[in-house]
JSON list of C-alpha atoms in Angstrom, two decimals:
[
{"chain": "K", "resi": 1, "resn": "MET", "atom": "CA", "xyz": [-6.14, 182.20, 242.91]},
{"chain": "K", "resi": 2, "resn": "GLN", "atom": "CA", "xyz": [-6.75, 180.21, 239.70]},
{"chain": "K", "resi": 3, "resn": "ILE", "atom": "CA", "xyz": [-9.42, 177.56, 239.49]},
{"chain": "K", "resi": 4, "resn": "LYS", "atom": "CA", "xyz": [-9.34, 174.93, 236.74]},
{"chain": "K", "resi": 5, "resn": "LEU", "atom": "CA", "xyz": [-12.29, 172.57, 236.23]},
{"chain": "K", "resi": 6, "resn": "ASP", "atom": "CA", "xyz": [-12.55, 169.56, 233.95]},
{"chain": "K", "resi": 7, "resn": "ILE", "atom": "CA", "xyz": [-15.89, 169.88, 232.16]},
{"chain": "K", "resi": 8, "resn": "THR", "atom": "CA", "xyz": [-15.35, 167.04, 229.64]},
{"chain": "K", "resi": 9, "resn": "LYS", "atom": "CA", "xyz": [-18.60, 165.48, 228.44]},
{"chain": "K", "resi": 10, "resn": "LYS", "atom": "CA", "xyz": [-20.71, 168.21, 230.05]},
{"chain": "K", "resi": 11, "resn": "VAL", "atom": "CA", "xyz": [-19.62, 171.46, 228.42]},
{"chain": "K", "resi": 12, "resn": "THR", "atom": "CA", "xyz": [-23.07, 172.39, 227.07]},
{"chain": "K", "resi": 13, "resn": "GLU", "atom": "CA", "xyz": [-24.80, 171.59, 230.37]},
{"chain": "K", "resi": 14, "resn": "THR", "atom": "CA", "xyz": [-22.18, 173.32, 232.54]},
{"chain": "K", "resi": 15, "resn": "LEU", "atom": "CA", "xyz": [-21.56, 176.58, 230.61]},
{"chain": "K", "resi": 16, "resn": "ASP", "atom": "CA", "xyz": [-24.69, 178.67, 230.39]},
{"chain": "K", "resi": 17, "resn": "THR", "atom": "CA", "xyz": [-23.79, 180.88, 227.42]},
{"chain": "K", "resi": 18, "resn": "SER", "atom": "CA", "xyz": [-27.22, 180.85, 225.75]},
{"chain": "K", "resi": 19, "resn": "GLY", "atom": "CA", "xyz": [-28.59, 183.93, 227.43]},
{"chain": "K", "resi": 20, "resn": "ILE", "atom": "CA", "xyz": [-31.36, 182.10, 229.31]},
{"chain": "K", "resi": 21, "resn": "SER", "atom": "CA", "xyz": [-30.34, 183.95, 232.49]},
{"chain": "K", "resi": 22, "resn": "SER", "atom": "CA", "xyz": [-30.49, 187.25, 230.49]},
{"chain": "K", "resi": 23, "resn": "LEU", "atom": "CA", "xyz": [-26.68, 187.61, 230.89]},
{"chain": "K", "resi": 24, "resn": "ILE", "atom": "CA", "xyz": [-25.05, 188.30, 227.50]},
{"chain": "K", "resi": 25, "resn": "THR", "atom": "CA", "xyz": [-21.96, 186.08, 226.97]},
{"chain": "K", "resi": 26, "resn": "TYR", "atom": "CA", "xyz": [-19.15, 187.26, 224.74]},
{"chain": "K", "resi": 27, "resn": "ILE", "atom": "CA", "xyz": [-16.66, 185.02, 222.90]},
{"chain": "K", "resi": 28, "resn": "ASP", "atom": "CA", "xyz": [-13.13, 185.94, 221.95]},
{"chain": "K", "resi": 29, "resn": "ILE", "atom": "CA", "xyz": [-11.99, 183.16, 219.60]},
{"chain": "K", "resi": 30, "resn": "PRO", "atom": "CA", "xyz": [-9.46, 183.24, 216.78]},
{"chain": "K", "resi": 31, "resn": "LEU", "atom": "CA", "xyz": [-11.10, 181.47, 213.81]},
{"chain": "K", "resi": 32, "resn": "TYR", "atom": "CA", "xyz": [-8.15, 180.49, 211.66]},
{"chain": "K", "resi": 33, "resn": "ARG", "atom": "CA", "xyz": [-7.41, 177.59, 209.36]},
{"chain": "K", "resi": 34, "resn": "ASP", "atom": "CA", "xyz": [-5.59, 175.38, 211.88]},
{"chain": "K", "resi": 35, "resn": "VAL", "atom": "CA", "xyz": [-7.97, 176.12, 214.80]},
{"chain": "K", "resi": 36, "resn": "CYS", "atom": "CA", "xyz": [-8.71, 172.38, 215.13]},
{"chain": "K", "resi": 37, "resn": "ASN", "atom": "CA", "xyz": [-5.12, 171.63, 216.23]},
{"chain": "K", "resi": 38, "resn": "ASP", "atom": "CA", "xyz": [-5.42, 173.64, 219.45]},
{"chain": "K", "resi": 39, "resn": "LEU", "atom": "CA", "xyz": [-8.84, 175.19, 220.19]},
{"chain": "K", "resi": 40, "resn": "LYS", "atom": "CA", "xyz": [-8.82, 177.64, 223.08]},
{"chain": "K", "resi": 41, "resn": "PHE", "atom": "CA", "xyz": [-10.73, 180.86, 223.63]},
{"chain": "K", "resi": 42, "resn": "ASN", "atom": "CA", "xyz": [-11.98, 183.32, 226.25]},
{"chain": "K", "resi": 43, "resn": "LEU", "atom": "CA", "xyz": [-15.55, 183.75, 227.43]},
{"chain": "K", "resi": 44, "resn": "PHE", "atom": "CA", "xyz": [-16.77, 186.88, 229.12]},
{"chain": "K", "resi": 45, "resn": "HIS", "atom": "CA", "xyz": [-19.87, 186.98, 231.33]},
{"chain": "K", "resi": 46, "resn": "LEU", "atom": "CA", "xyz": [-21.23, 183.44, 231.78]},
{"chain": "K", "resi": 47, "resn": "THR", "atom": "CA", "xyz": [-22.85, 181.45, 234.51]},
{"chain": "K", "resi": 48, "resn": "LEU", "atom": "CA", "xyz": [-21.63, 178.02, 235.54]},
{"chain": "K", "resi": 49, "resn": "ASN", "atom": "CA", "xyz": [-24.31, 175.51, 236.29]},
{"chain": "K", "resi": 50, "resn": "LEU", "atom": "CA", "xyz": [-23.38, 173.79, 239.52]},
{"chain": "K", "resi": 51, "resn": "ASP", "atom": "CA", "xyz": [-23.76, 170.03, 239.87]},
{"chain": "K", "resi": 52, "resn": "ASN", "atom": "CA", "xyz": [-22.50, 167.85, 242.73]},
{"chain": "K", "resi": 53, "resn": "GLU", "atom": "CA", "xyz": [-19.15, 167.11, 241.02]},
{"chain": "K", "resi": 54, "resn": "ILE", "atom": "CA", "xyz": [-18.32, 170.81, 240.42]},
{"chain": "K", "resi": 55, "resn": "ILE", "atom": "CA", "xyz": [-19.53, 171.77, 243.90]},
{"chain": "K", "resi": 56, "resn": "SER", "atom": "CA", "xyz": [-17.19, 169.18, 245.46]},
{"chain": "K", "resi": 57, "resn": "VAL", "atom": "CA", "xyz": [-14.21, 170.46, 243.42]},
{"chain": "K", "resi": 58, "resn": "LEU", "atom": "CA", "xyz": [-14.95, 174.11, 244.45]},
{"chain": "K", "resi": 59, "resn": "ASN", "atom": "CA", "xyz": [-15.37, 173.16, 248.08]},
{"chain": "K", "resi": 60, "resn": "LYS", "atom": "CA", "xyz": [-11.84, 171.71, 248.02]},
{"chain": "K", "resi": 61, "resn": "GLN", "atom": "CA", "xyz": [-10.44, 175.15, 247.07]},
{"chain": "K", "resi": 62, "resn": "ASP", "atom": "CA", "xyz": [-10.39, 175.96, 250.80]},
{"chain": "K", "resi": 63, "resn": "ASN", "atom": "CA", "xyz": [-11.96, 179.34, 250.22]},
{"chain": "K", "resi": 64, "resn": "PRO", "atom": "CA", "xyz": [-14.82, 180.60, 252.36]},
{"chain": "K", "resi": 65, "resn": "LYS", "atom": "CA", "xyz": [-16.40, 181.97, 249.18]},
{"chain": "K", "resi": 66, "resn": "PHE", "atom": "CA", "xyz": [-17.20, 178.36, 248.16]},
{"chain": "K", "resi": 67, "resn": "HIS", "atom": "CA", "xyz": [-18.49, 177.04, 251.46]},
{"chain": "K", "resi": 68, "resn": "ASN", "atom": "CA", "xyz": [-22.18, 176.12, 251.56]},
{"chain": "K", "resi": 69, "resn": "LEU", "atom": "CA", "xyz": [-22.55, 175.87, 247.82]},
{"chain": "K", "resi": 70, "resn": "ASN", "atom": "CA", "xyz": [-25.59, 174.03, 246.43]},
{"chain": "K", "resi": 71, "resn": "GLU", "atom": "CA", "xyz": [-27.23, 173.65, 243.00]},
{"chain": "K", "resi": 72, "resn": "ASP", "atom": "CA", "xyz": [-29.43, 176.73, 243.61]},
{"chain": "K", "resi": 73, "resn": "VAL", "atom": "CA", "xyz": [-26.52, 179.15, 243.87]},
{"chain": "K", "resi": 74, "resn": "ILE", "atom": "CA", "xyz": [-25.75, 181.16, 240.76]},
{"chain": "K", "resi": 75, "resn": "LEU", "atom": "CA", "xyz": [-22.02, 181.30, 239.90]},
{"chain": "K", "resi": 76, "resn": "LEU", "atom": "CA", "xyz": [-21.30, 184.21, 237.62]},
{"chain": "K", "resi": 77, "resn": "ILE", "atom": "CA", "xyz": [-17.88, 184.29, 236.00]},
{"chain": "K", "resi": 78, "resn": "LYS", "atom": "CA", "xyz": [-16.76, 187.55, 234.41]},
{"chain": "K", "resi": 79, "resn": "GLN", "atom": "CA", "xyz": [-13.89, 186.06, 232.41]},
{"chain": "K", "resi": 80, "resn": "ALA", "atom": "CA", "xyz": [-12.88, 182.43, 231.77]},
{"chain": "K", "resi": 81, "resn": "TYR", "atom": "CA", "xyz": [-10.44, 180.55, 229.54]},
{"chain": "K", "resi": 82, "resn": "VAL", "atom": "CA", "xyz": [-11.77, 177.45, 227.81]},
{"chain": "K", "resi": 83, "resn": "GLU", "atom": "CA", "xyz": [-9.38, 174.88, 226.35]},
{"chain": "K", "resi": 84, "resn": "PHE", "atom": "CA", "xyz": [-10.32, 171.95, 224.11]},
{"chain": "K", "resi": 85, "resn": "GLY", "atom": "CA", "xyz": [-6.87, 171.15, 222.75]},
{"chain": "K", "resi": 86, "resn": "LYS", "atom": "CA", "xyz": [-6.99, 169.18, 219.51]},
{"chain": "K", "resi": 87, "resn": "ILE", "atom": "CA", "xyz": [-10.54, 168.81, 218.22]},
{"chain": "K", "resi": 88, "resn": "LYS", "atom": "CA", "xyz": [-12.01, 166.67, 215.48]},
{"chain": "K", "resi": 89, "resn": "GLY", "atom": "CA", "xyz": [-13.89, 169.56, 213.76]},
{"chain": "K", "resi": 90, "resn": "MET", "atom": "CA", "xyz": [-16.18, 172.46, 214.20]},
{"chain": "K", "resi": 91, "resn": "ASP", "atom": "CA", "xyz": [-19.09, 174.34, 212.69]},
{"chain": "K", "resi": 92, "resn": "THR", "atom": "CA", "xyz": [-19.45, 178.08, 213.28]},
{"chain": "K", "resi": 93, "resn": "VAL", "atom": "CA", "xyz": [-22.44, 180.28, 212.45]},
{"chain": "K", "resi": 94, "resn": "MET", "atom": "CA", "xyz": [-22.23, 184.11, 212.76]},
{"chain": "K", "resi": 95, "resn": "TRP", "atom": "CA", "xyz": [-25.02, 186.59, 212.25]},
{"chain": "K", "resi": 96, "resn": "GLY", "atom": "CA", "xyz": [-25.84, 190.28, 212.80]},
{"chain": "K", "resi": 97, "resn": "GLU", "atom": "CA", "xyz": [-28.11, 191.64, 215.48]},
{"chain": "K", "resi": 98, "resn": "ASN", "atom": "CA", "xyz": [-28.35, 195.18, 214.25]},
{"chain": "K", "resi": 99, "resn": "LYS", "atom": "CA", "xyz": [-31.43, 196.91, 212.85]},
{"chain": "K", "resi": 100, "resn": "LEU", "atom": "CA", "xyz": [-30.21, 195.82, 209.44]},
{"chain": "K", "resi": 101, "resn": "PRO", "atom": "CA", "xyz": [-28.82, 192.34, 210.12]},
{"chain": "K", "resi": 102, "resn": "PHE", "atom": "CA", "xyz": [-26.25, 190.97, 207.78]},
{"chain": "K", "resi": 103, "resn": "ASP", "atom": "CA", "xyz": [-26.76, 187.50, 206.26]},
{"chain": "K", "resi": 104, "resn": "SER", "atom": "CA", "xyz": [-25.54, 184.55, 208.23]},
{"chain": "K", "resi": 105, "resn": "CYS", "atom": "CA", "xyz": [-21.98, 183.39, 207.69]},
{"chain": "K", "resi": 106, "resn": "TYR", "atom": "CA", "xyz": [-21.03, 179.74, 208.06]},
{"chain": "K", "resi": 107, "resn": "GLN", "atom": "CA", "xyz": [-17.65, 178.17, 208.46]},
{"chain": "K", "resi": 108, "resn": "THR", "atom": "CA", "xyz": [-16.98, 174.40, 208.75]},
{"chain": "K", "resi": 109, "resn": "TRP", "atom": "CA", "xyz": [-13.73, 172.72, 209.66]},
{"chain": "K", "resi": 110, "resn": "ASP", "atom": "CA", "xyz": [-14.31, 169.33, 208.03]},
{"chain": "K", "resi": 111, "resn": "TYR", "atom": "CA", "xyz": [-14.79, 166.22, 210.15]},
{"chain": "K", "resi": 112, "resn": "HIS", "atom": "CA", "xyz": [-16.33, 162.80, 210.00]},
{"chain": "K", "resi": 113, "resn": "LEU", "atom": "CA", "xyz": [-18.89, 162.32, 212.78]},
{"chain": "K", "resi": 114, "resn": "ASP", "atom": "CA", "xyz": [-18.84, 158.96, 214.61]},
{"chain": "K", "resi": 115, "resn": "GLU", "atom": "CA", "xyz": [-21.50, 157.64, 217.07]},
{"chain": "K", "resi": 116, "resn": "LYS", "atom": "CA", "xyz": [-19.15, 158.07, 220.07]},
{"chain": "K", "resi": 117, "resn": "ASP", "atom": "CA", "xyz": [-18.21, 161.71, 219.22]},
{"chain": "K", "resi": 118, "resn": "GLU", "atom": "CA", "xyz": [-19.15, 164.44, 221.69]},
{"chain": "K", "resi": 119, "resn": "VAL", "atom": "CA", "xyz": [-20.67, 167.58, 220.12]},
{"chain": "K", "resi": 120, "resn": "TYR", "atom": "CA", "xyz": [-20.67, 170.71, 222.25]},
{"chain": "K", "resi": 121, "resn": "GLU", "atom": "CA", "xyz": [-22.51, 173.98, 221.61]},
{"chain": "K", "resi": 122, "resn": "ILE", "atom": "CA", "xyz": [-21.31, 177.30, 222.89]},
{"chain": "K", "resi": 123, "resn": "SER", "atom": "CA", "xyz": [-23.03, 180.55, 221.89]},
{"chain": "K", "resi": 124, "resn": "GLY", "atom": "CA", "xyz": [-22.67, 184.27, 222.52]},
{"chain": "K", "resi": 125, "resn": "PHE", "atom": "CA", "xyz": [-21.77, 187.54, 220.94]},
{"chain": "K", "resi": 126, "resn": "SER", "atom": "CA", "xyz": [-18.39, 187.97, 219.20]},
{"chain": "K", "resi": 127, "resn": "ILE", "atom": "CA", "xyz": [-16.09, 190.33, 221.08]},
{"chain": "K", "resi": 128, "resn": "ASN", "atom": "CA", "xyz": [-14.66, 191.27, 217.64]},
{"chain": "K", "resi": 129, "resn": "LEU", "atom": "CA", "xyz": [-17.87, 191.76, 215.63]},
{"chain": "K", "resi": 130, "resn": "PRO", "atom": "CA", "xyz": [-20.16, 194.61, 216.76]},
{"chain": "K", "resi": 131, "resn": "TYR", "atom": "CA", "xyz": [-23.56, 193.10, 217.59]},
{"chain": "K", "resi": 132, "resn": "GLY", "atom": "CA", "xyz": [-22.61, 189.87, 215.87]},
{"chain": "K", "resi": 133, "resn": "GLY", "atom": "CA", "xyz": [-23.72, 186.65, 217.48]},
{"chain": "K", "resi": 134, "resn": "MET", "atom": "CA", "xyz": [-22.11, 183.28, 217.01]},
{"chain": "K", "resi": 135, "resn": "VAL", "atom": "CA", "xyz": [-22.73, 179.62, 217.72]},
{"chain": "K", "resi": 136, "resn": "LEU", "atom": "CA", "xyz": [-19.85, 177.10, 217.89]},
{"chain": "K", "resi": 137, "resn": "ASN", "atom": "CA", "xyz": [-20.62, 173.39, 217.46]},
{"chain": "K", "resi": 138, "resn": "ILE", "atom": "CA", "xyz": [-17.45, 171.63, 218.47]},
{"chain": "K", "resi": 139, "resn": "VAL", "atom": "CA", "xyz": [-16.70, 167.94, 217.90]},
{"chain": "K", "resi": 140, "resn": "SER", "atom": "CA", "xyz": [-14.16, 166.66, 220.36]},
{"chain": "K", "resi": 141, "resn": "ASN", "atom": "CA", "xyz": [-13.41, 163.54, 222.40]},
{"chain": "K", "resi": 142, "resn": "ASN", "atom": "CA", "xyz": [-10.49, 165.07, 224.27]},
{"chain": "K", "resi": 143, "resn": "PRO", "atom": "CA", "xyz": [-10.56, 166.63, 227.74]},
{"chain": "K", "resi": 144, "resn": "VAL", "atom": "CA", "xyz": [-12.14, 170.11, 228.08]},
{"chain": "K", "resi": 145, "resn": "THR", "atom": "CA", "xyz": [-11.21, 172.55, 230.82]},
{"chain": "K", "resi": 146, "resn": "ILE", "atom": "CA", "xyz": [-12.36, 175.91, 232.04]},
{"chain": "K", "resi": 147, "resn": "THR", "atom": "CA", "xyz": [-9.97, 178.17, 233.98]},
{"chain": "K", "resi": 148, "resn": "PHE", "atom": "CA", "xyz": [-10.84, 181.33, 235.82]},
{"chain": "K", "resi": 149, "resn": "GLU", "atom": "CA", "xyz": [-9.54, 183.45, 238.63]},
{"chain": "K", "resi": 150, "resn": "LEU", "atom": "CA", "xyz": [-11.30, 183.55, 241.94]},
{"chain": "K", "resi": 151, "resn": "ASN", "atom": "CA", "xyz": [-11.60, 187.33, 241.76]},
{"chain": "K", "resi": 152, "resn": "GLU", "atom": "CA", "xyz": [-13.56, 186.89, 238.51]},
{"chain": "K", "resi": 153, "resn": "CYS", "atom": "CA", "xyz": [-16.37, 184.99, 240.30]},
{"chain": "K", "resi": 154, "resn": "GLU", "atom": "CA", "xyz": [-19.52, 186.29, 241.94]},
{"chain": "K", "resi": 155, "resn": "LEU", "atom": "CA", "xyz": [-21.99, 184.09, 243.83]},
{"chain": "K", "resi": 156, "resn": "TYR", "atom": "CA", "xyz": [-25.70, 184.86, 244.09]},
{"chain": "K", "resi": 157, "resn": "THR", "atom": "CA", "xyz": [-28.33, 183.17, 246.21]},
{"chain": "K", "resi": 158, "resn": "GLU", "atom": "CA", "xyz": [-31.11, 185.56, 245.20]},
{"chain": "K", "resi": 159, "resn": "TYR", "atom": "CA", "xyz": [-32.25, 185.94, 241.58]},
{"chain": "K", "resi": 160, "resn": "LEU", "atom": "CA", "xyz": [-33.09, 189.64, 242.01]},
{"chain": "K", "resi": 161, "resn": "ALA", "atom": "CA", "xyz": [-29.50, 190.55, 243.04]},
{"chain": "K", "resi": 162, "resn": "PHE", "atom": "CA", "xyz": [-28.21, 188.44, 240.12]},
{"chain": "K", "resi": 163, "resn": "SER", "atom": "CA", "xyz": [-30.63, 190.15, 237.69]},
{"chain": "K", "resi": 164, "resn": "ASN", "atom": "CA", "xyz": [-29.49, 193.61, 238.80]},
{"chain": "K", "resi": 165, "resn": "ARG", "atom": "CA", "xyz": [-25.86, 192.61, 238.29]},
{"chain": "K", "resi": 166, "resn": "THR", "atom": "CA", "xyz": [-26.71, 191.09, 234.90]},
{"chain": "K", "resi": 167, "resn": "SER", "atom": "CA", "xyz": [-28.06, 194.47, 233.76]},
{"chain": "K", "resi": 168, "resn": "GLN", "atom": "CA", "xyz": [-24.84, 196.21, 234.90]},
{"chain": "K", "resi": 169, "resn": "LEU", "atom": "CA", "xyz": [-22.56, 193.74, 233.13]},
{"chain": "K", "resi": 170, "resn": "ASN", "atom": "CA", "xyz": [-24.61, 193.81, 229.90]},
{"chain": "K", "resi": 171, "resn": "VAL", "atom": "CA", "xyz": [-24.20, 197.62, 229.71]},
{"chain": "K", "resi": 172, "resn": "LEU", "atom": "CA", "xyz": [-20.45, 197.37, 230.44]},
{"chain": "K", "resi": 173, "resn": "MET", "atom": "CA", "xyz": [-19.81, 195.11, 227.47]},
{"chain": "K", "resi": 174, "resn": "ASP", "atom": "CA", "xyz": [-22.17, 196.91, 225.11]},
{"chain": "K", "resi": 175, "resn": "THR", "atom": "CA", "xyz": [-20.44, 197.12, 221.76]},
{"chain": "K", "resi": 176, "resn": "PRO", "atom": "CA", "xyz": [-20.94, 200.32, 219.87]},
{"chain": "K", "resi": 177, "resn": "LEU", "atom": "CA", "xyz": [-22.97, 200.24, 216.65]},
{"chain": "K", "resi": 178, "resn": "PRO", "atom": "CA", "xyz": [-21.03, 200.54, 213.46]},
{"chain": "K", "resi": 179, "resn": "ARG", "atom": "CA", "xyz": [-21.09, 204.06, 212.07]},
{"chain": "K", "resi": 180, "resn": "LYS", "atom": "CA", "xyz": [-23.66, 204.65, 209.40]},
{"chain": "K", "resi": 181, "resn": "GLY", "atom": "CA", "xyz": [-22.89, 206.59, 206.27]},
{"chain": "K", "resi": 182, "resn": "GLN", "atom": "CA", "xyz": [-20.43, 206.62, 203.46]},
{"chain": "K", "resi": 183, "resn": "SER", "atom": "CA", "xyz": [-16.98, 205.23, 203.71]},
{"chain": "K", "resi": 184, "resn": "PHE", "atom": "CA", "xyz": [-15.56, 208.00, 201.57]},
{"chain": "K", "resi": 185, "resn": "ILE", "atom": "CA", "xyz": [-16.90, 211.51, 201.07]},
{"chain": "K", "resi": 186, "resn": "ILE", "atom": "CA", "xyz": [-15.99, 212.99, 197.73]},
{"chain": "K", "resi": 187, "resn": "LYS", "atom": "CA", "xyz": [-16.21, 216.74, 197.46]},
{"chain": "K", "resi": 188, "resn": "ASN", "atom": "CA", "xyz": [-16.55, 218.44, 194.06]}
]
């Protein structure tokens, strides 16, 4: 069963991708020239902060899993699809988290910022870059949705159980370190 939530104007508050919960979030996003025309990407391992509006939408799903929800329940989502549609612009910062970090890399898709613009921040590790973190600052005034499957959700009422699961998921997604050494070995 697929669940689609409108998180417009509350992306940063709703999606906990910052690692505060100790859960490492991964981002799978294609960063290409025309990304602003249709921004969509996958997130792996995130928690959804529950407010009254989201709780009421989830309660309407007519699934016993979502009965008795409150703001203290931790909703862990293993995989979700986030869709912004056409955006005004975006800034992206990427960096290394290895023992020898690489310099930061910045990319901007030009935009003019107005007072009424919404700026959303999403962060995590890149699924495509071993131990590379990234922060996306997205400027958009259009609707934003998150879609996920019911079987990709886990609910926790106790932090200890959530913390144990977090450790398991962090190990599952552990990206191997790049191999050290020479690219080419020349023998005499």
